Amino acid sequence: MSEFGSVGQEKIYTVTEITREIRGILEETFPTIWVEGEISNYTLHSSGHRYFSLKDENAQIRCTLWRFRGERLEFEPEDGMEVIALGNISVYERNGQYQLDVIELIPAGLGKLEIAFQRLKEKLFCEGLFDEEHKKSIPKFPETIGLVTSPTGAAIKDIIKIIYKRFPSVKIIVNPVRVQGKGAAEEIAQAIDEFNQLAKIDVMIVGRGGGSLEDLWAFNEEIVARAIYCSEIPVISAVGHQIDFTISDFVADLRAPTPSAAAQMVVKDKEELLKELRSNAQKLTSYQTSLIEYLKQRLKAAQQSYGFRRPLDLISQRSQRIDELARQFLDRIKNYFEFQKNGVFLNEEKLEALSPLSVLKRGYSIARKLPELEIIKEAGWLKKEDRLEVKFFKGKVESKVEQVDSG
């Protein structure tokens, strides 16, 4: 008897059978996989198909990239290039070798995050989340602006400073969130949903300052993209620097290159608006004066023409009437623009009265607890040894609580 038992009791495979058995196991176990390695033995066949191997220090695998897929490559592979390949494991039965049928090939330098970014971008694009017809217009004169960002970052300080400088009467509501790390995407999406439950929000800025791809990744998460898309409130995406693009930028109604730029885009400058109004008033007055002068010149020419030499008395009367009407018209124009001018000055006074700086100018101050910068409205919110920042009309000081009287 053989050491391995009777041959008659064991199934005997042909080479084809065992090869097909192995093929079925491999293709079922690895339907679609990502493989990273270095290209070697790269060949572009006259048929347009590409053949190469992927290798690392200890092993290699043959790869095939068919022509219809290879034509979509945005780069030309070459030996020694590190790549990440998406493909299916198959077995070439004739020589019994397994290989990777490549579906997608990406330079390894792009990394896994770039792959995830491109795949989600393509998915959402196909679903129509980037379509222009879905995007809402940004209101020209918003009264209340919602901010979804970190309460401690530089972005929120820049946004608030610029908005209040350009249009002090605007109301800003901050929904503070984490903008990076685990759970940040969920917080951002929830904050967007919460703002949509407040009917008084006119426009929303969602963003943060600059950082690496990993730092900005929360704004590339699908949950944030869908929250922006479903928002009834217009959303301005303001993430990172001008060169940074996130999924949120493509879904939002408007993309700002930086948080500071978002603040400039969301409100008009009050002084520029007043200057434009005065300029338009001057242009209108000048136009009306020129029109009247033009009509008077035409009338004068008509008076001097042959057909009007006889009825000079009638013309004289009409001319006097025109002069009278012209004076009345100019007086009314003057009164109208005087009324508009007074309205502008009145609105300037109202804007000045609503400015937080006006309150400080009257001798009041704002106390904020450090380091959170929380505005303190009652003494009972403090305890001994708490540190405060007290802002005056000009300047600010830091102080420490020595005693608390809540009465």
Coordinates of C-alpha atoms in Angstrom, one line a residue:
M1 CA 0.0 0.0 0.0
S2 CA 1.2 3.5 -0.8
E3 CA 2.3 5.8 2.0
F4 CA -0.6 8.1 1.0
G5 CA -3.3 5.5 0.8
S6 CA -5.0 3.8 -2.1
V7 CA -5.2 5.8 -5.3
G8 CA -8.6 4.4 -6.0
Q9 CA -10.1 6.0 -2.9
E10 CA -9.0 9.6 -3.8
K11 CA -10.3 11.9 -6.6
I12 CA -7.8 12.3 -9.3
Y13 CA -7.9 15.7 -11.1
T14 CA -6.7 16.4 -14.6
V15 CA -4.4 19.4 -14.9
T16 CA -7.3 21.4 -16.5
E17 CA -9.7 20.4 -13.7
I18 CA -7.4 21.5 -10.9
T19 CA -6.5 24.7 -12.7
R20 CA -10.1 25.6 -13.1
E21 CA -10.8 24.7 -9.5
I22 CA -8.0 27.0 -8.4
R23 CA -9.3 29.7 -10.7
G24 CA -12.8 29.5 -9.3
I25 CA -11.5 29.7 -5.7
L26 CA -9.3 32.7 -6.5
E27 CA -11.9 34.7 -8.5
E28 CA -14.5 34.1 -5.8
T29 CA -12.2 35.0 -2.9
F30 CA -10.7 38.1 -4.6
P31 CA -13.5 39.6 -6.9
T32 CA -12.1 43.2 -6.8
I33 CA -9.0 44.2 -4.9
W34 CA -6.5 47.1 -4.6
V35 CA -2.8 46.1 -5.1
E36 CA 0.2 48.3 -4.6
G37 CA 3.6 47.7 -6.1
E38 CA 6.3 48.7 -8.5
I39 CA 5.9 48.3 -12.3
S40 CA 8.4 46.0 -14.1
N41 CA 8.6 44.4 -17.5
Y42 CA 6.1 47.0 -18.9
T43 CA 5.0 46.3 -22.5
L44 CA 2.5 48.3 -24.6
H45 CA 1.4 45.8 -27.3
S46 CA 0.6 46.8 -30.8
S47 CA -3.0 45.7 -30.0
G48 CA -3.2 48.5 -27.4
H49 CA -3.2 46.1 -24.5
R50 CA -0.7 46.7 -21.7
Y51 CA 1.2 43.9 -19.9
F52 CA 3.4 44.3 -16.9
S53 CA 4.2 42.9 -13.4
L54 CA 3.7 44.5 -10.0
K55 CA 6.4 43.6 -7.5
D56 CA 7.6 44.3 -4.0
E57 CA 10.7 43.0 -2.1
N58 CA 9.4 39.4 -1.9
A59 CA 6.9 38.7 -4.7
Q60 CA 5.4 39.7 -8.0
I61 CA 2.2 39.3 -9.9
R62 CA 1.5 39.5 -13.6
C63 CA -1.0 42.2 -14.7
T64 CA -3.1 42.9 -17.8
L65 CA -4.6 46.3 -18.7
W66 CA -6.9 45.9 -21.7
R67 CA -6.9 48.6 -24.4
F68 CA -10.4 50.1 -23.7
R69 CA -9.3 50.7 -20.1
G70 CA -5.8 51.8 -20.9
E71 CA -7.0 54.5 -23.2
R72 CA -8.6 56.3 -20.2
L73 CA -5.3 56.5 -18.3
E74 CA -4.2 60.1 -17.4
F75 CA -0.5 59.1 -17.3
E76 CA 1.8 56.6 -19.1
P77 CA 3.1 53.8 -16.9
E78 CA 6.7 52.9 -17.0
D79 CA 9.1 50.5 -15.3
G80 CA 10.0 51.5 -11.7
M81 CA 6.8 53.5 -11.1
E82 CA 5.0 52.9 -7.9
V83 CA 1.3 52.5 -8.5
I84 CA -2.0 51.3 -6.9
A85 CA -4.0 49.0 -9.2
L86 CA -7.7 48.1 -8.9
G87 CA -8.5 44.8 -10.5
N88 CA -9.8 41.2 -10.5
I89 CA -7.8 38.1 -9.9
S90 CA -8.0 35.6 -12.8
V91 CA -6.1 32.5 -13.8
Y92 CA -4.6 32.0 -17.3
E93 CA -5.3 28.3 -17.8
R94 CA -2.8 27.6 -20.6
N95 CA 0.3 28.2 -18.4
G96 CA -1.4 27.9 -15.0
Q97 CA -0.4 31.4 -13.9
Y98 CA -2.7 33.7 -12.0
Q99 CA -2.8 37.4 -12.9
L100 CA -4.5 40.7 -12.1
D101 CA -6.9 42.1 -14.7
V102 CA -6.5 45.8 -14.0
I103 CA -9.6 48.1 -14.0
E104 CA -8.0 51.3 -12.7
L105 CA -4.4 52.4 -12.3
I106 CA -3.3 55.3 -10.1
P107 CA 0.2 56.6 -9.2
A108 CA 0.9 55.6 -5.6
G109 CA 1.8 59.1 -4.7
L110 CA -1.9 60.0 -4.8
G111 CA -2.5 57.8 -1.7
K112 CA -5.6 56.2 -0.4
L113 CA -7.3 59.5 0.5
E114 CA -7.0 60.8 -3.0
I115 CA -8.5 57.5 -4.3
A116 CA -11.4 57.9 -1.8
F117 CA -11.8 61.5 -2.9
Q118 CA -12.0 60.8 -6.6
R119 CA -14.4 57.9 -6.1
L120 CA -16.8 59.9 -3.9
K121 CA -16.5 62.9 -6.3
E122 CA -17.4 60.7 -9.2
K123 CA -20.3 59.0 -7.3
L124 CA -21.9 62.3 -6.2
F125 CA -21.4 63.8 -9.7
C126 CA -23.3 61.0 -11.2
E127 CA -26.1 61.5 -8.7
G128 CA -26.4 65.1 -9.7
L129 CA -25.2 66.7 -6.4
F130 CA -23.0 69.1 -8.3
D131 CA -25.6 70.3 -10.8
E132 CA -25.8 74.0 -11.3
E133 CA -29.6 74.1 -11.6
H134 CA -29.8 72.9 -7.9
K135 CA -27.6 75.7 -6.6
K136 CA -29.4 78.5 -4.7
S137 CA -28.6 82.2 -5.1
I138 CA -26.8 84.0 -2.3
P139 CA -28.9 86.9 -0.8
K140 CA -27.5 90.3 -1.6
F141 CA -28.3 91.8 1.8
P142 CA -28.5 89.0 4.5
E143 CA -29.7 90.0 7.9
T144 CA -28.6 86.9 9.8
I145 CA -25.6 84.7 8.8
G146 CA -24.9 81.3 10.3
L147 CA -21.3 80.0 10.8
V148 CA -20.4 76.3 11.0
T149 CA -16.7 76.2 12.0
S150 CA -14.4 75.7 14.9
P151 CA -15.0 78.2 17.8
T152 CA -11.2 78.5 18.5
G153 CA -9.7 78.6 15.0
A154 CA -8.4 81.6 13.1
A155 CA -11.1 81.3 10.5
I156 CA -14.0 82.3 12.8
K157 CA -12.1 85.4 14.0
D158 CA -11.3 86.5 10.5
I159 CA -14.9 86.0 9.3
I160 CA -16.5 87.9 12.2
K161 CA -14.0 90.7 12.0
I162 CA -14.5 91.3 8.2
I163 CA -18.3 91.0 8.3
Y164 CA -18.7 93.5 11.2
K165 CA -16.2 95.9 9.5
R166 CA -18.1 95.8 6.2
F167 CA -21.7 95.8 7.6
P168 CA -21.9 96.1 11.4
S169 CA -25.7 95.6 11.6
V170 CA -25.6 92.0 10.4
K171 CA -26.3 89.3 13.0
I172 CA -24.0 86.3 13.2
I173 CA -24.9 83.0 14.8
V174 CA -22.1 80.5 15.4
N175 CA -22.8 76.7 15.6
P176 CA -19.4 75.5 16.9
V177 CA -18.1 72.2 15.7
R178 CA -14.9 70.2 15.4
V179 CA -13.4 70.6 12.0
Q180 CA -11.0 67.6 12.0
G181 CA -10.6 64.3 13.6
K182 CA -13.0 61.5 14.5
G183 CA -16.6 62.6 14.6
A184 CA -15.9 66.0 13.0
A185 CA -17.9 65.2 9.8
E186 CA -21.0 64.1 11.9
E187 CA -20.8 67.3 13.9
I188 CA -20.6 69.5 10.8
A189 CA -23.6 67.7 9.1
Q190 CA -25.6 68.0 12.3
A191 CA -24.9 71.7 12.6
I192 CA -26.0 72.3 9.1
D193 CA -29.3 70.5 9.8
E194 CA -29.8 72.5 13.0
F195 CA -29.4 75.8 11.2
N196 CA -32.1 74.7 8.7
Q197 CA -34.5 74.4 11.6
L198 CA -34.0 78.2 12.3
A199 CA -36.1 80.2 9.9
K200 CA -34.1 83.4 10.6
I201 CA -30.9 82.2 8.9
D202 CA -30.4 83.8 5.5
V203 CA -27.1 82.3 4.4
M204 CA -24.6 79.9 5.9
I205 CA -20.8 79.7 5.8
V206 CA -19.3 76.3 6.4
G207 CA -15.5 76.0 6.6
R208 CA -12.2 76.2 8.3
G209 CA -8.6 77.4 7.8
G210 CA -5.9 75.7 5.8
G211 CA -4.3 72.4 6.5
S212 CA -3.2 69.1 5.0
L213 CA -5.5 66.7 3.1
E214 CA -6.0 64.8 6.3
D215 CA -6.8 67.9 8.2
L216 CA -9.5 68.9 5.7
W217 CA -10.9 65.5 5.3
A218 CA -14.1 66.0 7.3
F219 CA -15.2 68.3 4.4
N220 CA -14.7 65.4 2.0
E221 CA -17.1 63.1 3.8
E222 CA -20.3 62.0 2.1
I223 CA -22.4 62.9 5.2
V224 CA -21.3 66.5 5.0
A225 CA -21.8 66.7 1.2
R226 CA -25.4 65.4 1.5
A227 CA -26.2 67.8 4.4
I228 CA -25.1 70.7 2.2
Y229 CA -27.1 69.4 -0.7
C230 CA -30.2 69.0 1.3
S231 CA -29.9 72.4 3.0
E232 CA -32.7 74.8 2.3
I233 CA -30.4 77.7 3.3
P234 CA -27.8 78.8 0.8
V235 CA -24.4 77.5 1.7
I236 CA -21.0 79.1 1.1
S237 CA -18.1 76.6 1.4
A238 CA -14.9 78.2 2.7
V239 CA -12.4 75.5 3.3
G240 CA -8.6 75.9 3.5
H241 CA -6.6 78.0 1.0
Q242 CA -7.3 78.9 -2.6
I243 CA -5.5 75.8 -3.9
D244 CA -7.5 73.5 -1.7
F245 CA -10.6 71.8 -3.2
T246 CA -13.0 69.6 -1.2
I247 CA -16.2 67.7 -2.0
S248 CA -18.0 70.4 0.0
D249 CA -16.8 73.0 -2.5
F250 CA -18.5 71.2 -5.4
V251 CA -21.8 70.6 -3.6
A252 CA -22.1 74.1 -2.0
D253 CA -24.1 76.9 -3.7
L254 CA -20.9 79.1 -3.7
R255 CA -17.3 78.3 -3.2
A256 CA -15.0 80.8 -1.5
P257 CA -11.2 80.3 -1.8
T258 CA -10.7 81.2 1.8
P259 CA -12.7 82.0 5.0
S260 CA -11.8 85.6 4.7
A261 CA -13.0 85.7 1.1
A262 CA -16.3 84.2 2.2
A263 CA -16.8 87.1 4.6
Q264 CA -16.2 89.5 1.8
M265 CA -18.5 87.7 -0.6
V266 CA -21.5 87.3 1.9
V267 CA -22.0 91.0 2.7
K268 CA -21.5 94.3 0.8
D269 CA -19.3 97.0 2.2
K270 CA -21.6 99.7 3.7
E271 CA -19.3 102.6 2.7
E272 CA -19.1 101.3 -0.9
L273 CA -22.9 101.1 -1.0
L274 CA -23.3 104.7 0.2
K275 CA -20.7 105.9 -2.2
E276 CA -22.4 104.1 -5.1
L277 CA -25.8 105.6 -4.1
R278 CA -24.4 109.2 -4.0
S279 CA -22.7 108.6 -7.4
N280 CA -25.9 107.4 -9.0
A281 CA -27.8 110.4 -7.6
Q282 CA -25.2 112.8 -9.1
K283 CA -25.4 111.0 -12.4
L284 CA -29.2 111.2 -12.5
T285 CA -29.2 114.9 -11.6
S286 CA -26.6 115.6 -14.3
Y287 CA -28.6 113.6 -16.9
Q288 CA -31.8 115.5 -16.1
T289 CA -30.1 118.9 -16.4
S290 CA -28.5 117.9 -19.7
L291 CA -31.8 116.7 -21.0
I292 CA -33.6 119.9 -20.1
E293 CA -30.8 122.0 -21.7
Y294 CA -31.0 119.9 -24.8
L295 CA -34.8 120.4 -25.1
K296 CA -34.4 124.1 -24.6
Q297 CA -31.8 124.3 -27.4
R298 CA -34.1 122.4 -29.7
L299 CA -37.0 124.8 -28.8
K300 CA -34.7 127.8 -29.4
A301 CA -33.7 126.5 -32.8
A302 CA -37.4 125.9 -33.6
Q303 CA -38.2 129.5 -32.6
Q304 CA -35.6 130.8 -35.0
S305 CA -36.7 128.7 -37.9
Y306 CA -38.8 130.1 -40.8
G307 CA -42.0 128.4 -39.8
F308 CA -42.0 129.9 -36.3
R309 CA -41.1 133.5 -37.1
R310 CA -44.7 134.7 -37.1
P311 CA -46.3 133.2 -34.0
L312 CA -43.5 134.7 -31.8
D313 CA -45.9 135.7 -29.1
L314 CA -47.2 132.1 -28.7
I315 CA -43.7 130.8 -28.7
S316 CA -42.7 133.3 -26.1
Q317 CA -45.5 132.2 -23.9
R318 CA -44.7 128.6 -24.4
S319 CA -41.0 129.3 -23.7
Q320 CA -41.9 131.0 -20.4
R321 CA -44.1 128.1 -19.5
I322 CA -41.2 125.6 -20.2
D323 CA -38.8 127.7 -18.1
E324 CA -41.4 127.6 -15.3
L325 CA -41.9 123.9 -15.6
A326 CA -38.1 123.4 -15.8
R327 CA -37.6 125.3 -12.5
Q328 CA -40.4 123.3 -10.9
F329 CA -38.9 120.1 -12.2
L330 CA -35.4 120.9 -10.9
D331 CA -36.9 122.0 -7.5
R332 CA -38.7 118.6 -7.3
I333 CA -35.5 116.8 -8.3
K334 CA -33.5 118.7 -5.7
N335 CA -36.1 118.1 -3.0
Y336 CA -36.3 114.4 -3.9
F337 CA -32.5 113.9 -3.6
E338 CA -32.4 116.0 -0.5
F339 CA -35.0 113.6 1.0
Q340 CA -32.9 110.6 -0.2
K341 CA -29.8 112.2 1.2
N342 CA -31.5 112.6 4.6
G343 CA -32.6 109.0 4.5
V344 CA -29.0 107.9 3.8
F345 CA -27.7 109.9 6.8
L346 CA -30.6 108.5 8.9
N347 CA -29.7 104.9 8.0
E348 CA -26.0 105.7 8.7
E349 CA -27.0 106.8 12.2
K350 CA -29.1 103.7 12.7
L351 CA -26.2 101.5 11.5
E352 CA -23.9 103.3 13.8
A353 CA -26.3 102.9 16.7
L354 CA -26.6 99.2 16.1
S355 CA -22.8 98.7 16.0
P356 CA -21.3 96.9 19.0
L357 CA -18.6 99.5 19.1
S358 CA -21.1 102.3 19.8
V359 CA -22.2 100.5 23.0
L360 CA -18.5 100.2 24.0
K361 CA -18.0 103.9 23.2
R362 CA -20.7 104.9 25.7
G363 CA -18.6 103.4 28.5
Y364 CA -19.7 99.8 28.5
S365 CA -17.4 96.8 28.2
I366 CA -17.6 93.2 27.2
A367 CA -16.2 90.5 29.6
R368 CA -15.3 87.1 28.1
K369 CA -14.1 84.1 30.0
L370 CA -10.7 82.8 29.0
P371 CA -9.7 80.7 27.2
E372 CA -13.1 79.9 25.7
L373 CA -13.9 83.6 25.0
E374 CA -17.5 83.0 26.3
I375 CA -19.3 86.3 26.9
I376 CA -20.2 86.6 30.6
K377 CA -23.7 88.0 31.3
E378 CA -24.0 87.2 35.0
A379 CA -21.5 87.2 37.8
G380 CA -22.8 83.8 38.9
W381 CA -21.3 82.3 35.8
L382 CA -17.8 82.9 37.3
K383 CA -15.8 81.5 40.2
K384 CA -12.7 82.7 42.0
E385 CA -9.4 82.4 40.0
D386 CA -11.3 82.5 36.6
R387 CA -9.5 84.6 34.0
L388 CA -11.3 87.2 32.0
E389 CA -10.7 89.3 28.9
V390 CA -12.4 92.7 29.2
K391 CA -12.8 94.6 25.9
F392 CA -13.3 98.4 26.0
F393 CA -14.0 100.8 23.1
K394 CA -10.2 101.1 22.7
G395 CA -8.1 98.2 23.9
K396 CA -8.6 95.2 26.2
V397 CA -7.2 93.9 29.4
E398 CA -6.9 90.5 31.1
S399 CA -7.9 90.0 34.7
K400 CA -8.4 87.4 37.4
V401 CA -11.6 87.0 39.5
E402 CA -10.8 87.7 43.2
Q403 CA -14.4 87.7 44.5
V404 CA -17.8 86.8 43.1
D405 CA -20.9 88.6 44.2
S406 CA -24.0 87.1 42.5
G407 CA -26.5 89.6 44.1

